[in-house]
């Protein structure tokens, strides 16, 4: 197995999780991803990815063993903020 996987469903559209240390993974089941931003809980932007057309999965590198807020936006303009503990 993958060991301790922290996974949060944001509605049914997005899955945001951390499998490896210092990595955030975002997957979209409905529509392509437009952008992913990773903030500290204090609101500081730590990582940002603008996704190419047709992207349904995105990985971002951040400092491990921290709590973050991951802001996901898809091509339809749907946004979700997901709190995540990154290993």
Short mmCIF file of C-alpha atoms in Angstrom, two decimals:
data_model
loop_
_atom_site.label_atom_id
_atom_site.label_comp_id
_atom_site.label_asym_id
_atom_site.label_seq_id
_atom_site.Cartn_x
_atom_site.Cartn_y
_atom_site.Cartn_z
CA UNK A 1 0.00 0.00 0.00
CA UNK A 2 0.89 3.64 0.00
CA UNK A 3 1.15 3.90 3.78
CA UNK A 4 -0.38 7.01 5.25
CA UNK A 5 -2.01 8.90 2.43
CA UNK A 6 -3.68 12.15 3.39
CA UNK A 7 -6.50 12.57 0.94
CA UNK A 8 -9.27 15.13 0.92
CA UNK A 9 -12.17 15.15 -1.46
CA UNK A 10 -13.35 18.62 -2.41
CA UNK A 11 -16.86 17.85 -3.54
CA UNK A 12 -16.65 15.20 -6.23
CA UNK A 13 -14.53 17.25 -8.61
CA UNK A 14 -11.11 17.33 -7.04
CA UNK A 15 -8.90 15.00 -5.06
CA UNK A 16 -6.00 16.65 -3.25
CA UNK A 17 -3.47 14.48 -1.51
CA UNK A 18 0.14 13.97 -0.48
CA UNK A 19 1.80 10.59 -1.01
CA UNK A 20 5.48 11.50 -1.02
CA UNK A 21 7.23 13.90 1.31
CA UNK A 22 7.07 17.47 0.01
CA UNK A 23 4.67 16.73 -2.82
CA UNK A 24 1.11 17.86 -3.39
CA UNK A 25 -0.94 15.95 -5.95
CA UNK A 26 -4.19 17.32 -7.37
CA UNK A 27 -6.45 15.25 -9.59
CA UNK A 28 -9.64 16.35 -11.32
CA UNK A 29 -12.40 13.93 -12.21
CA UNK A 30 -14.63 16.58 -13.80
CA UNK A 31 -13.00 18.78 -16.42
CA UNK A 32 -9.40 19.85 -16.76
CA UNK A 33 -7.41 21.75 -14.18
CA UNK A 34 -6.69 25.42 -14.86
CA UNK A 35 -4.46 26.28 -11.92
CA UNK A 36 -3.29 25.08 -8.55
CA UNK A 37 -1.94 27.34 -5.80
CA UNK A 38 -0.51 26.19 -2.50
CA UNK A 39 -0.65 28.59 0.45
CA UNK A 40 0.54 28.33 4.02
CA UNK A 41 -2.26 28.48 6.57
CA UNK A 42 -1.11 32.07 7.09
CA UNK A 43 -1.85 32.92 3.46
CA UNK A 44 1.64 32.98 1.95
CA UNK A 45 1.81 31.59 -1.60
CA UNK A 46 4.33 28.72 -1.62
CA UNK A 47 3.81 27.10 -5.01
CA UNK A 48 1.78 27.79 -8.12
CA UNK A 49 1.12 25.85 -11.27
CA UNK A 50 -0.80 26.98 -14.35
CA UNK A 51 -1.93 23.78 -15.99
CA UNK A 52 -1.69 23.09 -19.70
CA UNK A 53 -4.90 22.46 -21.58
CA UNK A 54 -6.26 18.99 -20.90
CA UNK A 55 -4.38 18.53 -17.63
CA UNK A 56 -6.26 16.37 -15.14
CA UNK A 57 -3.42 15.77 -12.67
CA UNK A 58 -0.87 18.18 -11.27
CA UNK A 59 2.06 17.77 -8.87
CA UNK A 60 3.70 20.58 -6.91
CA UNK A 61 6.80 20.51 -4.73
CA UNK A 62 6.63 22.19 -1.31
CA UNK A 63 8.38 21.91 2.03
CA UNK A 64 7.34 18.70 3.75
CA UNK A 65 5.73 18.11 7.14
CA UNK A 66 3.61 21.26 6.93
CA UNK A 67 -0.06 22.15 6.70
CA UNK A 68 -1.19 23.99 3.58
CA UNK A 69 -4.28 25.28 1.87
CA UNK A 70 -4.47 24.11 -1.72
CA UNK A 71 -6.58 26.28 -4.03
CA UNK A 72 -7.70 24.41 -7.13
CA UNK A 73 -9.44 26.01 -10.12
CA UNK A 74 -10.74 24.04 -13.09
CA UNK A 75 -11.42 25.20 -16.64
CA UNK A 76 -15.08 25.82 -15.76
CA UNK A 77 -14.06 28.32 -13.08
CA UNK A 78 -14.98 26.01 -10.21
CA UNK A 79 -12.74 26.70 -7.21
CA UNK A 80 -12.03 24.68 -4.11
CA UNK A 81 -9.83 25.38 -1.10
CA UNK A 82 -8.59 22.21 0.53
CA UNK A 83 -6.61 22.00 3.75
CA UNK A 84 -3.88 19.42 3.48
CA UNK A 85 -1.07 18.09 5.64
CA UNK A 86 1.90 17.41 3.41
CA UNK A 87 4.15 14.59 4.54
#
